[in-house]
Coordinates of C-alpha atoms in Angstrom, one line a residue:
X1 CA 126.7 86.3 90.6
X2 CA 125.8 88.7 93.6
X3 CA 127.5 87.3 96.8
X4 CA 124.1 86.7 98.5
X5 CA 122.6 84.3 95.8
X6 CA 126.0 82.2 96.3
X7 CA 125.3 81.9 100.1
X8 CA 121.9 81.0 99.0
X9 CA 122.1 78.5 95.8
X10 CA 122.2 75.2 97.7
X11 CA 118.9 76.1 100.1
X12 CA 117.1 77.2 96.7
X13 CA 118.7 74.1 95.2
X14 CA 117.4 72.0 97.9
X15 CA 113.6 73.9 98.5
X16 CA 112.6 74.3 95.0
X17 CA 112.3 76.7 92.1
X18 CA 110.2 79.0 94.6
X19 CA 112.3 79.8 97.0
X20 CA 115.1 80.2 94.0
X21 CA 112.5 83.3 93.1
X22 CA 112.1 84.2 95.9
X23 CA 116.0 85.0 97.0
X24 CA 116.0 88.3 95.0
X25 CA 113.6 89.5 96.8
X26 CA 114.3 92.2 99.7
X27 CA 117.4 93.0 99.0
X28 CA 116.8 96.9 98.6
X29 CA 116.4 98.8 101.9
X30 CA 113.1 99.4 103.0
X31 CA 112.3 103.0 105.2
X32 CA 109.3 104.9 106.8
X33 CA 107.8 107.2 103.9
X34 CA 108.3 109.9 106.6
X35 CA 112.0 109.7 106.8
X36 CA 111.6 110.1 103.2
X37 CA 109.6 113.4 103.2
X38 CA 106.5 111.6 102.5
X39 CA 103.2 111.0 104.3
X40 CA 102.2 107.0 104.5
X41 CA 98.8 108.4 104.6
X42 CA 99.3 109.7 101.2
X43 CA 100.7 106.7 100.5
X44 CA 97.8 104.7 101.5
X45 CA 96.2 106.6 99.4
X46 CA 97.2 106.0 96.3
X47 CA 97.6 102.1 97.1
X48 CA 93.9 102.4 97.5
X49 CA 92.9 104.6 94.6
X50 CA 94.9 102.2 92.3
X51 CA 93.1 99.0 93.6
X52 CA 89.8 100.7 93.6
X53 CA 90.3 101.2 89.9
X54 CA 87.5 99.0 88.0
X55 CA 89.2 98.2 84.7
X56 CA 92.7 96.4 86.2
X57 CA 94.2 93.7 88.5
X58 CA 96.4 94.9 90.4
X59 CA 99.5 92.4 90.8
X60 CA 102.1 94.4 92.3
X61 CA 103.0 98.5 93.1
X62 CA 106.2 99.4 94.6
X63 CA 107.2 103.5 95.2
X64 CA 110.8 104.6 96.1
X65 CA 112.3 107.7 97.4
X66 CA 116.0 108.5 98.2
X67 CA 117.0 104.3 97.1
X68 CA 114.8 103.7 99.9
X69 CA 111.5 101.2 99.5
X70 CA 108.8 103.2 100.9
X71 CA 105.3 101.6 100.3
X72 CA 105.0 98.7 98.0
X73 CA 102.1 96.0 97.8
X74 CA 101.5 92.3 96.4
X75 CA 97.4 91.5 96.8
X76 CA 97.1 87.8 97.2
X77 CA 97.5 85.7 95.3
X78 CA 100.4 87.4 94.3
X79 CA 103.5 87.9 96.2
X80 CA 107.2 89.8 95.8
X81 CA 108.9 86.4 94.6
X82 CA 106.8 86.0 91.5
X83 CA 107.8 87.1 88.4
X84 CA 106.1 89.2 85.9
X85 CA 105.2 89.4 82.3
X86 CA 106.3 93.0 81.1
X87 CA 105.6 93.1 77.5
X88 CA 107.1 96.4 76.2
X89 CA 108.7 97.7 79.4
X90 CA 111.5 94.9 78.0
X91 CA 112.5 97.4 75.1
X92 CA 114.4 99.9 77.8
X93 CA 116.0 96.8 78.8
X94 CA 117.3 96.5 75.4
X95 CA 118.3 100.3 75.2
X96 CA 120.4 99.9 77.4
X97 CA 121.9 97.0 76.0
X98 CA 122.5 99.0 72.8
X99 CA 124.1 102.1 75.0
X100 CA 126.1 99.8 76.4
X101 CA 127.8 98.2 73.0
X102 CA 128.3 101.6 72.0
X103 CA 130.3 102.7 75.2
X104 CA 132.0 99.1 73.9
X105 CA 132.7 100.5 70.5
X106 CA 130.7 97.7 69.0
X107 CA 128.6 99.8 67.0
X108 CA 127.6 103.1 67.0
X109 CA 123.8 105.0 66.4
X110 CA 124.9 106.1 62.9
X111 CA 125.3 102.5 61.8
X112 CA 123.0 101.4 59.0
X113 CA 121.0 98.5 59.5
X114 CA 121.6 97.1 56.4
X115 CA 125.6 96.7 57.1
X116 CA 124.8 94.1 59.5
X117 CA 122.7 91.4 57.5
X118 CA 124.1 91.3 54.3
X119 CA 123.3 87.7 53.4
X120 CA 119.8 88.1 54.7
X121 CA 118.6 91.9 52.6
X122 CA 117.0 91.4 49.6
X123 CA 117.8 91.0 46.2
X124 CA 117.1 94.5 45.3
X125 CA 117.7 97.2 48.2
X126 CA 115.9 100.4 48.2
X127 CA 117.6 103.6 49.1
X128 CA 115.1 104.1 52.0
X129 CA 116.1 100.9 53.3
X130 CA 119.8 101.8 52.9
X131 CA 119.5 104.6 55.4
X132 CA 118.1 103.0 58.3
X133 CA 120.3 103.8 61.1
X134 CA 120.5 102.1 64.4
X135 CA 119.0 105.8 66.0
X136 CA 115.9 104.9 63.9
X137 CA 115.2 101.7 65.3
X138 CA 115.8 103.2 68.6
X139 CA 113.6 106.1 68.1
X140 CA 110.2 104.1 66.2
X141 CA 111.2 106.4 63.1
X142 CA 112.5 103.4 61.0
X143 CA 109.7 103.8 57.9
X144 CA 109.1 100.1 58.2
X145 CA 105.6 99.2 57.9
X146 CA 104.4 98.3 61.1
X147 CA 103.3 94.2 61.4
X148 CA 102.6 91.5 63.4
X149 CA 102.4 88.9 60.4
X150 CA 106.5 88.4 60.5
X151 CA 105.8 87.2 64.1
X152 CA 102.6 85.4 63.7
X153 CA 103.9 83.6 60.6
X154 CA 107.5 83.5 59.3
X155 CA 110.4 81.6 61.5
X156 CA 113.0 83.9 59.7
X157 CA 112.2 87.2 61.2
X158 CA 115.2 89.6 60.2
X159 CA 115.1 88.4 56.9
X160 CA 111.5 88.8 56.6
X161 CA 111.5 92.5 58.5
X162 CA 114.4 93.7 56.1
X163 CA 111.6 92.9 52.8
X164 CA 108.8 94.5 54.8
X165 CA 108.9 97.8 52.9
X166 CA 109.4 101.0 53.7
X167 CA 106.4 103.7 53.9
X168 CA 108.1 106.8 55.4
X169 CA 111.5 108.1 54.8
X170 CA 113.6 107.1 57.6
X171 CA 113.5 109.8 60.6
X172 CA 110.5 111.7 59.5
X173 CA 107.5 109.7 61.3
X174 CA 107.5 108.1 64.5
X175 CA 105.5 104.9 64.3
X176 CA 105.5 102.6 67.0
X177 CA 106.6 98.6 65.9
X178 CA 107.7 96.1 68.0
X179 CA 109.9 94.8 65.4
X180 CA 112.3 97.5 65.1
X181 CA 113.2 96.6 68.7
X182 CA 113.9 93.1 67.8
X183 CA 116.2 94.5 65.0
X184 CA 117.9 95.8 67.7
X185 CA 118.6 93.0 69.3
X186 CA 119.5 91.1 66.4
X187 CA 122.4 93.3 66.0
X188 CA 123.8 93.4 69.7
X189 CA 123.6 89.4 68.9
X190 CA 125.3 89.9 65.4
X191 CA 128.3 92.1 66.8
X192 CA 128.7 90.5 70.0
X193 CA 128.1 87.2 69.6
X194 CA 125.4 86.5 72.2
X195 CA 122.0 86.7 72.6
X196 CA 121.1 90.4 74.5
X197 CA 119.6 88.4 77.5
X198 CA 123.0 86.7 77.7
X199 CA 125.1 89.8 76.8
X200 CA 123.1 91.9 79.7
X201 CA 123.8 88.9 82.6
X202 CA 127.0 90.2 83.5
X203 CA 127.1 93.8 82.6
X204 CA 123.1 94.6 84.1
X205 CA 121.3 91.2 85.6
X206 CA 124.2 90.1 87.9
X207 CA 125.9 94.0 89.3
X208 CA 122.0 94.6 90.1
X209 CA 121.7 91.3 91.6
X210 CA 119.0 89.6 89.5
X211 CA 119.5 86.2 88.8
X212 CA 115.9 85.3 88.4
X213 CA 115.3 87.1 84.2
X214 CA 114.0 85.0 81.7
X215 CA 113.3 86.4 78.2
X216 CA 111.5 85.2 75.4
X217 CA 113.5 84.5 72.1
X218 CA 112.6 83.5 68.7
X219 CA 111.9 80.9 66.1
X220 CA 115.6 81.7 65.0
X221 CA 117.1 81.8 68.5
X222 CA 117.3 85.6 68.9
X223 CA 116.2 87.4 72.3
X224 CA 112.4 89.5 71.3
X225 CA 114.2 92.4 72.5
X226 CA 110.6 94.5 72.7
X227 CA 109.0 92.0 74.8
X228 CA 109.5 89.0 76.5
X229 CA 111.1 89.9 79.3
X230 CA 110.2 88.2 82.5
X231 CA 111.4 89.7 86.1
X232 CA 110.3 90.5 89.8
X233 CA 108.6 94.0 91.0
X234 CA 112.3 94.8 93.0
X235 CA 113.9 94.0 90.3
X236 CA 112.3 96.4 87.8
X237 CA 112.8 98.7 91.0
X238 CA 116.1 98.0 90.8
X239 CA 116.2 99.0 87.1
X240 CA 114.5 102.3 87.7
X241 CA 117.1 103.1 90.4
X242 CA 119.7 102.6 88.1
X243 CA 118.4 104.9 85.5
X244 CA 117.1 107.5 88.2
X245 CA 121.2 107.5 89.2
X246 CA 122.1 107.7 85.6
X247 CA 123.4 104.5 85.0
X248 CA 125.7 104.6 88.1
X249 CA 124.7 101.2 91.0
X250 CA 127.1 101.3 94.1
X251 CA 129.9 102.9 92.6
X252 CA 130.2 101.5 89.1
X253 CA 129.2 103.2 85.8
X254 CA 127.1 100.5 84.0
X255 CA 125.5 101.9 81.2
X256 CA 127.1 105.5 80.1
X257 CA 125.4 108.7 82.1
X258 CA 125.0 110.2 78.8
X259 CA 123.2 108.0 77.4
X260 CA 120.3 107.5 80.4
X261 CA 120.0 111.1 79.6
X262 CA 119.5 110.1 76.1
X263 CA 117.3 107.4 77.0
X264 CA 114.8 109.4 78.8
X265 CA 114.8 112.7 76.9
X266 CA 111.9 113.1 74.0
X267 CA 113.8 112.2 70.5
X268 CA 110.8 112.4 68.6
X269 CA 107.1 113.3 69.2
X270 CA 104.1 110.6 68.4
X271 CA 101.3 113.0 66.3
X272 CA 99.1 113.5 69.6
X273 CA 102.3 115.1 71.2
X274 CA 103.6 112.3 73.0
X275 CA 107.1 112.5 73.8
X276 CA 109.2 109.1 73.1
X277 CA 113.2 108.6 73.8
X278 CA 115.3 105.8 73.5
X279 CA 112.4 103.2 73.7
X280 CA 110.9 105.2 77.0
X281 CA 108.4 107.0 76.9
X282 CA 108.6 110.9 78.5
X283 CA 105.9 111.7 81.1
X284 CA 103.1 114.5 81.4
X285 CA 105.0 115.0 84.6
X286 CA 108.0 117.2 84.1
X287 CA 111.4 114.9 83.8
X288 CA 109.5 112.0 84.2
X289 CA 109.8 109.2 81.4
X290 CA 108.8 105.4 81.9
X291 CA 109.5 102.2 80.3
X292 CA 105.6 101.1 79.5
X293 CA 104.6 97.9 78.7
X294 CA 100.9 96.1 77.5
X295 CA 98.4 96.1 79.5
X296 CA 99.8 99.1 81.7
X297 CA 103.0 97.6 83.0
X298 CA 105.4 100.5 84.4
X299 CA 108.8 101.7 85.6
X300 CA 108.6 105.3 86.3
X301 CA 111.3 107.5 86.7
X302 CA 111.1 110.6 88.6
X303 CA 114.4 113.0 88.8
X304 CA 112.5 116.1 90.4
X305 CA 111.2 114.0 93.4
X306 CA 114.0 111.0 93.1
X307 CA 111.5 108.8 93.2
X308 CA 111.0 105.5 91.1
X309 CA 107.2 104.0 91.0
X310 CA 107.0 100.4 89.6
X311 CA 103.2 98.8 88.9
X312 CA 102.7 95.2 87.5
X313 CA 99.1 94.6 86.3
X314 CA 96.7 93.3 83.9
X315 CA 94.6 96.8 82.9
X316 CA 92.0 97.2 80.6
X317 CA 90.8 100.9 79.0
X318 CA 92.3 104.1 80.6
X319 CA 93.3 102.3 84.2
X320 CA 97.1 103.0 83.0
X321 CA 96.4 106.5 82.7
X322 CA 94.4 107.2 85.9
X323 CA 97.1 105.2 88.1
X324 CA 99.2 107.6 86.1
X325 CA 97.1 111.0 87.1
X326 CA 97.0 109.9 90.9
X327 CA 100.8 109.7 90.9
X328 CA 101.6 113.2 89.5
X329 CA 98.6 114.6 91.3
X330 CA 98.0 113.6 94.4
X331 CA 101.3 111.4 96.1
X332 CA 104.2 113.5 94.3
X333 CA 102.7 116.9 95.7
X334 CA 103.1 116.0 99.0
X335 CA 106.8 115.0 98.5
X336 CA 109.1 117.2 100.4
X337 CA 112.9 117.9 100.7
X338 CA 113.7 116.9 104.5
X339 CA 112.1 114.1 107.1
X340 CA 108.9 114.4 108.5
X341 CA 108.1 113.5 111.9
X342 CA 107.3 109.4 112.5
X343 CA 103.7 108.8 112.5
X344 CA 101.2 106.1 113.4
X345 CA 100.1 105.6 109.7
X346 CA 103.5 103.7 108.7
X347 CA 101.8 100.8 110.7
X348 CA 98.5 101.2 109.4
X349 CA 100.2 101.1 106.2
X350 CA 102.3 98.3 106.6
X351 CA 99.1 96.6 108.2
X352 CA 96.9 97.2 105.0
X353 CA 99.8 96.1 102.9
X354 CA 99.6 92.4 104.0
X355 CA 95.7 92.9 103.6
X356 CA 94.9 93.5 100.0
X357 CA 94.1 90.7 98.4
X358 CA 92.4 90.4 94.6
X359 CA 88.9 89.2 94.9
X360 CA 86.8 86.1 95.7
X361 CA 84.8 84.1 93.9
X362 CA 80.8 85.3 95.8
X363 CA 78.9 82.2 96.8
X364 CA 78.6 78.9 98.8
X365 CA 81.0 76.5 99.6
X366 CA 79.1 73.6 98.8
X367 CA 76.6 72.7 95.7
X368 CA 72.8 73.3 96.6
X369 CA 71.6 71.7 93.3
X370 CA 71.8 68.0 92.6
X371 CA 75.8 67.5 92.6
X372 CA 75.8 66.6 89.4
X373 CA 78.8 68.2 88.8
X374 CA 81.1 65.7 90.6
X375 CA 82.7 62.8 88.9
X376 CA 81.5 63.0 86.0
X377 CA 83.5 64.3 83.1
X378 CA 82.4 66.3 80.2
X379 CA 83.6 66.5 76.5
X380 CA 83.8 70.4 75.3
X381 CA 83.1 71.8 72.1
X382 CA 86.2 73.4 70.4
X383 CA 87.5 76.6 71.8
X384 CA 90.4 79.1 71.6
X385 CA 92.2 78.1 75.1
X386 CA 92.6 74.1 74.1
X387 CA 90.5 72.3 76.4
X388 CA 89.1 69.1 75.5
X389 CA 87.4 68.1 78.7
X390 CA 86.3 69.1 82.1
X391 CA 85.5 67.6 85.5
X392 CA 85.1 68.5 89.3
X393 CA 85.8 67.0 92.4
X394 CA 85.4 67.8 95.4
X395 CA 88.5 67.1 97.9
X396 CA 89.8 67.6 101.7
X397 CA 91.7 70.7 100.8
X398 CA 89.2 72.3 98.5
X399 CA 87.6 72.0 95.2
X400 CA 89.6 70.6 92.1
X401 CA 89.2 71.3 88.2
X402 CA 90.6 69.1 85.8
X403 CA 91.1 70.0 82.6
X404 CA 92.3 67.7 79.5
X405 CA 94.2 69.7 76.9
X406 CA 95.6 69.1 73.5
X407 CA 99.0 69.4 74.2
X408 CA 99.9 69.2 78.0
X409 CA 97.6 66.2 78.6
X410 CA 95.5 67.3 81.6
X411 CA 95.9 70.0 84.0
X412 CA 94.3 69.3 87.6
X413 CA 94.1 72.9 89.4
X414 CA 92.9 73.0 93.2
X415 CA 90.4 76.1 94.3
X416 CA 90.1 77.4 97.8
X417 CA 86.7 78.2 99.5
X418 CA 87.8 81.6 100.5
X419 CA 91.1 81.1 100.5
X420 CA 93.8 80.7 97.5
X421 CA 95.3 77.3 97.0
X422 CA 98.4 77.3 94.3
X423 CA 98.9 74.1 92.2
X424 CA 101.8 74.1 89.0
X425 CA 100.6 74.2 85.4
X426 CA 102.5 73.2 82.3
X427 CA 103.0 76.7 80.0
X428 CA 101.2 75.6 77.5
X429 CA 98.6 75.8 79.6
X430 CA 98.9 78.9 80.8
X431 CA 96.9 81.8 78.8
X432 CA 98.6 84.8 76.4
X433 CA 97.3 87.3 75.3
X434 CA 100.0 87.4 72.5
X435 CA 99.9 84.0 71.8
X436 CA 99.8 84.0 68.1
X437 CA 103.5 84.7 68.1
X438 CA 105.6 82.3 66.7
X439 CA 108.1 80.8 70.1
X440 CA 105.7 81.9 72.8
X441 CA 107.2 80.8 76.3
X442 CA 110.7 80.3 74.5
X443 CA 112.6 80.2 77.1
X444 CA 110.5 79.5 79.8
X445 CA 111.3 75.9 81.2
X446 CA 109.5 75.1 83.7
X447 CA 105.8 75.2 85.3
X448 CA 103.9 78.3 86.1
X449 CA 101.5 78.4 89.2
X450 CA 98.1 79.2 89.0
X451 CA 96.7 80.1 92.4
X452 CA 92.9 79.8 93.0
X453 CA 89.2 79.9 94.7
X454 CA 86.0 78.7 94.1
X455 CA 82.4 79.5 95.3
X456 CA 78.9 78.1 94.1
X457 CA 76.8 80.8 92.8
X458 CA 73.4 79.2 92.9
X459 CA 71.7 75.7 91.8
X460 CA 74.4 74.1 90.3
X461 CA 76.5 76.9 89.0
X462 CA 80.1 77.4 89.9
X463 CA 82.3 80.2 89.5
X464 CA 86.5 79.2 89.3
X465 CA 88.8 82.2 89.6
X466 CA 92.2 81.0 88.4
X467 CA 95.3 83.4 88.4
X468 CA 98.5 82.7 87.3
X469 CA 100.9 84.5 89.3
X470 CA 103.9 84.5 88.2
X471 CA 102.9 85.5 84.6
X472 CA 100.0 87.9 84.5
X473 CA 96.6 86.1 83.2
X474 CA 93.6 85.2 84.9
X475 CA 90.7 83.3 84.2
X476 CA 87.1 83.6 85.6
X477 CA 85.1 80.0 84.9
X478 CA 81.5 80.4 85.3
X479 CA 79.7 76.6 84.9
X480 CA 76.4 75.8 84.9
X481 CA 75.7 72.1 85.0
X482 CA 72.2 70.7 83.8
X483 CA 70.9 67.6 83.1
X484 CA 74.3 66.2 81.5
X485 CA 75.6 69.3 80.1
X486 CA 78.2 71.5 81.6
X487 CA 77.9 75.3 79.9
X488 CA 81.3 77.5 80.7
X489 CA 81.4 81.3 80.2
X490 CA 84.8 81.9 80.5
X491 CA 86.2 85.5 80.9
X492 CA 90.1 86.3 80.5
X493 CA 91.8 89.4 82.2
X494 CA 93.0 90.8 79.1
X495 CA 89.5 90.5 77.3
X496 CA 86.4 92.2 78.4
X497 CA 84.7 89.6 75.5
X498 CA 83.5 86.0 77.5
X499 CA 83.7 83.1 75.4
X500 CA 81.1 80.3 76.3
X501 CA 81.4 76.8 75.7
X502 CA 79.7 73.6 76.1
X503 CA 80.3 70.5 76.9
X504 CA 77.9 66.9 77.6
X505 CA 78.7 63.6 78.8
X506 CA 78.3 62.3 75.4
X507 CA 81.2 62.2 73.0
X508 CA 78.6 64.5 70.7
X509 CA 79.1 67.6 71.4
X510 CA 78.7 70.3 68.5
X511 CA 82.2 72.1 67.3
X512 CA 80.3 75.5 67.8
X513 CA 82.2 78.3 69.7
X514 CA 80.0 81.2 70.7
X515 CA 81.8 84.7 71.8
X516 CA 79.2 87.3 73.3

C-alpha cells in the first residue's frame, strides 16, 4: 500500500466510501500544456469536439505529455473519484498479468492450454485442442468458436470453454472472444494460486498506487480477465504511463520491457487489416496501440509524441472512431519537441474544464397539469429493468422517484431542477448492458450512486435523467400521467431502442412490454 493511502485510511475510514475513491485521485502531476509543447487551445479543442459528438456521453477524457497531466475533464455529474466500467480495456490488464508470470517462470507462451486443466478437458481431446498455446489465447487465434452461451448459461466456465469446439486450426485466424481472455486468467489462477485481480495488487495495483480496483469474477470464483475491471480515469492514466515507459514506474521494472513491446506490436491482423497484439489493439496512428473497451472505452498509448490519452464513455455508432480521428489529426500535429511560451488559454481551459457538464432534463420545474402524479403509486407492466412500481413526490430538495423492484425492494432516487442531486442505489439496481452474464457485479459490494435531474416537459409529463456515475449507465424516464395511468418511455445509454411501459393505479395492469 502506497504511503499516501496509509496517511489517509482512517479520514476515508471515518468520511465514507467516497472520499476512500476519491484518495487516488491527483496524485500524478499536473502541468501547463505549453510547458509540454502543446497549445491549450488545441486542447480545448478537442475537449470540445469530443463532447460535441452526438452518438456518446462523455464521462471522463484525460491527455498526458512528458508524465505530466495536461488537459483532462469530468462533465457533471461525473467527477475524478468515480470509478468506471471498462469492459475490454481489462484484457491489457490481464496481459500484463500473464507477461509478468512468465518473467516469474510460471509459465511460458508455448504452454498448451490443455496441460493446465487436466481434470476439467473432455473425455475425448482433439488434436486442434491439443495445440492451443497460451500465445493463442493472447493473440484471439485460439480456433475456439466464439460464444456468449458459456457466460449466459453454464457456472463451470473452463470446463465448458475446453468442449466448445474448435473451427480454425490454432494460429491461422484471428477471431476476437472474450473467453479466451478468461482462459487466461484461469491459468495465472491455476499456477499461482490466486485470483489475477489478487495476483496484480502487489506487483501492478499497489507500486502504481491504486487501491481503489474492483473486478468482476465468476460463477466459479475466477477473475473475468476480458472484462470486469472497474477503476478511476488517473488510474487507467497511470496504466498507460507505465506501458508508454515500457513497463518501468519510478525506477522499478514491473512488467518486462520486452514484453510491453510485445504487447503493443501487431501479432496478427483482423481480415479488415486491423492490427491486434497482446490483447491491444495497434492504432491508425503510427506506434500507437490502445487497450479498447465496449462502448469506446480507451487507454492510448502514444511513443512518437509520449503522450497517453485516456476516455471513459458510454458511445454509440462510430463516436469511438471520430474521438479517435480528432486525436491523430488535429491535437497530436500540434505537439512539438520543446516548451512553448505561457499563454492565457491555460486558464480559459482550466475554466471550461469545471464547466462541462452532461445535459439537463428541458422543461419546468413544477407540474402545469393536474398533479396527479404525486402520491399516488402505480403498478407497471413487466419489463426488462425489474420495476414493479413507480411513484413521485415532490420534496424540499428536489423531485423524488421511487421505484419498487424485484430484488432490492425499492429504490428512492432524488432529481435536481437544474442541478444534479446523487442518492445510493443497491447494484442490482443499477443497469448493464451485459447483464445476461452469469456473476454480474461479482465483486462489487457496496452501493452505486446515481446522480440526477428532473424537468416537466408539458401537461403532466416528466422527463427523469438518471446517471450512475461510478459505473457507466444512464437512464432517460419520460412519464406521461393521465387519468390513472402513468406511461414510461424509458431510453438506456447503451440502446438507441426505448422501451415503454405502463403502469395504473389498479393492480390490473396488462403483462405487455412494447419496444419501439
Amino acid at each position: 500500500m502506497c504511503r499516501h493511502y496509509r496517511l489517509f485510511l482512517p479520514l476515508a475510514l471515518l468520511l465514507g466510501t467516497v472520499l476512500a475513491g476519491h484518495g487516488q485521485t491527483s496524485r500524478l502531476e499536473r502541468s501547463a500544456p505549453e510547458a509540454q509543447g502543446i497549445p491549450s487551445g488545441k486542447v480545448i479543442d478537442f475537449f470540445d469536439s469530443i463532447m460535441n459528438l452526438k452518438t456518446t456521453e462523455i464521462h471522463s477524457a484525460l491527455l498526458m505529455r512528458h508524465g505530466k497531466v495536461i488537459g483532462e475533464i469530468y462533465p457533471r455529474p461525473f467527477a475524478a473519484e468515480y470509478g468506471h466500467a471498462l469492459f475490454s480495456c481489462s484484457k491489457t490488464f490481464t496481459a500484463a498479468a500473464v507477461g509478468m508470470a512468465v518473467a516469474e517462470n510460471r509459465l511460458s507462451t508455448g504452454d498448451r492450454l490443455a496441460v493446465f486443466f487436466p481434470g476439467l478437458l473432455p473425455d475425448s481431446i482433439p488434436g486442434e485442442l491439443a495445440a492451443v498455446t497460451v500465445r493463442h489465447l493472447l493473440t484471439m487465434t485460439s480456433g475456439f468458436h466464439p460464444t456468449d452461451r458459456i457466460r449466459n448459461t453454464e457456472r463451470e466456465w473452463v470446463k465448458h470453454c475446453l468442449a466448445n469446439g474448435i473451427v480454425s486450426a490454432p494460429g491461422t485466424r484471428f477471431a476476437y472472444d472474450s473467453m479466451n481472455t478468461y482462459l487466461l486468467s484461469a491459468i495465472i489462477q491455476r499456477v499461482t494460486g490466486q485470483t489475477l485481480l489478487d495476483y496484480l495488487k502487489p506487483r501492478l495495483f499497489e507500486p502504481l498506487c491504486i487501491t481503489e480496483a474492483k473486478w468482476e469474477y465468476s460463477p466459479e470464483g475466477i477473475t473475468c480477465g476480458g472484462w470486469g475491471l472497474h477503476l478511476q480515469t488517473e488510474s487507467l492514466a497511470k496504466f498507460g504511463q507505465l506501458l508508454l515507459n515500457k513497463g518501468a514506474w519510478h525506477g522499478r521494472q514491473l512488467i518486462p520491457e520486452t514484453w510491453v513491446e510485445e504487447m503493443m506490436r501487431p501479432q496478427v491482423y483482423r481480415e479488415d487489416g486491423a492490427g491486434y497484439g497482446y490483447q491491444m489493439w495497434t492504432c491508425s496512428h503510427p506506434d500507437a496501440a490502445r487497450a479498447d473497451g465496449a462502448y469506446s472505452q480507451y487507454i492510448i498509448v502514444m511513443p512518437g509524441e509520449d503522450m497517453v490519452a485516456v476516455i471513459t464513455q458510454c458511445a454509440q455508432g462510430d463516436a469511438g472512431s471520430k474521438e479517435q480521428q480528432l486525436l491523430y489529426g488535429r491535437l497530436l500535429p500540434c505537439a512539438v519537441g520543446h516548451p512553448l511560451p505561457a499563454s492565457s488559454d491555460y486558464g480559459r481551459l482550466q475554466r471550461k474544464a469545471r464547466a462541462y457538464s452532461l445535459p439537463f432534463a428541458e422543461g419546468s420545474r413544477r407540474n402545469a397539469g393536474t398533479n396527479a402524479a404525486y402520491g399516488r403509486e402505480y403498478a407497471l407492466e413487466g419489463n426488462v429493468f425489474g420495476w414493479r412500481a413507480i411513484s413521485v413526490a415532490q420534496g424540499k430538495d428536489g423531485l423524488s422517484v421511487r421505484l419498487k423492484t424485484g430484488e432490492s425492494g425499492s429504490v428512492s432516487v432524488v432529481c435536481g431542477y437544474k442541478e444534479w442531486l446523487s442518492s445510493p442505489v443497491e447494484c442490482r439496481f443499477v443497469p448493464h448492458p451485459r447483464g445476461a452474464t452469469l456473476g454480474t457485479f461479482n465483486g462489487f459490494d457496496r452501493p452505486f450512486t446515481v446522480s440526477s435531474c428532473y424537468a416537466w416537459k408539458g401537461k403532466d409529463e416528466l422527463e427523469a435523467r438518471m446517471h450512475f456515475v461510478d459505473w457507466m449507465s444512464s437512464l432517460k424516464i419520460n412519464i406521461r400521467f393521465s387519468q390513472g395511468q402513468a406511461r414510461l418511455t424509458v431510453l438506456t445509454n447503451y440502446d438507441s431502442k426505448p422501451v415503454t411501459v405502463c403502469g395504473t393505479q389498479e393492480n390490473t395492469a396488462s403483462q405487455a412490454v412494447e419496444t419501439k
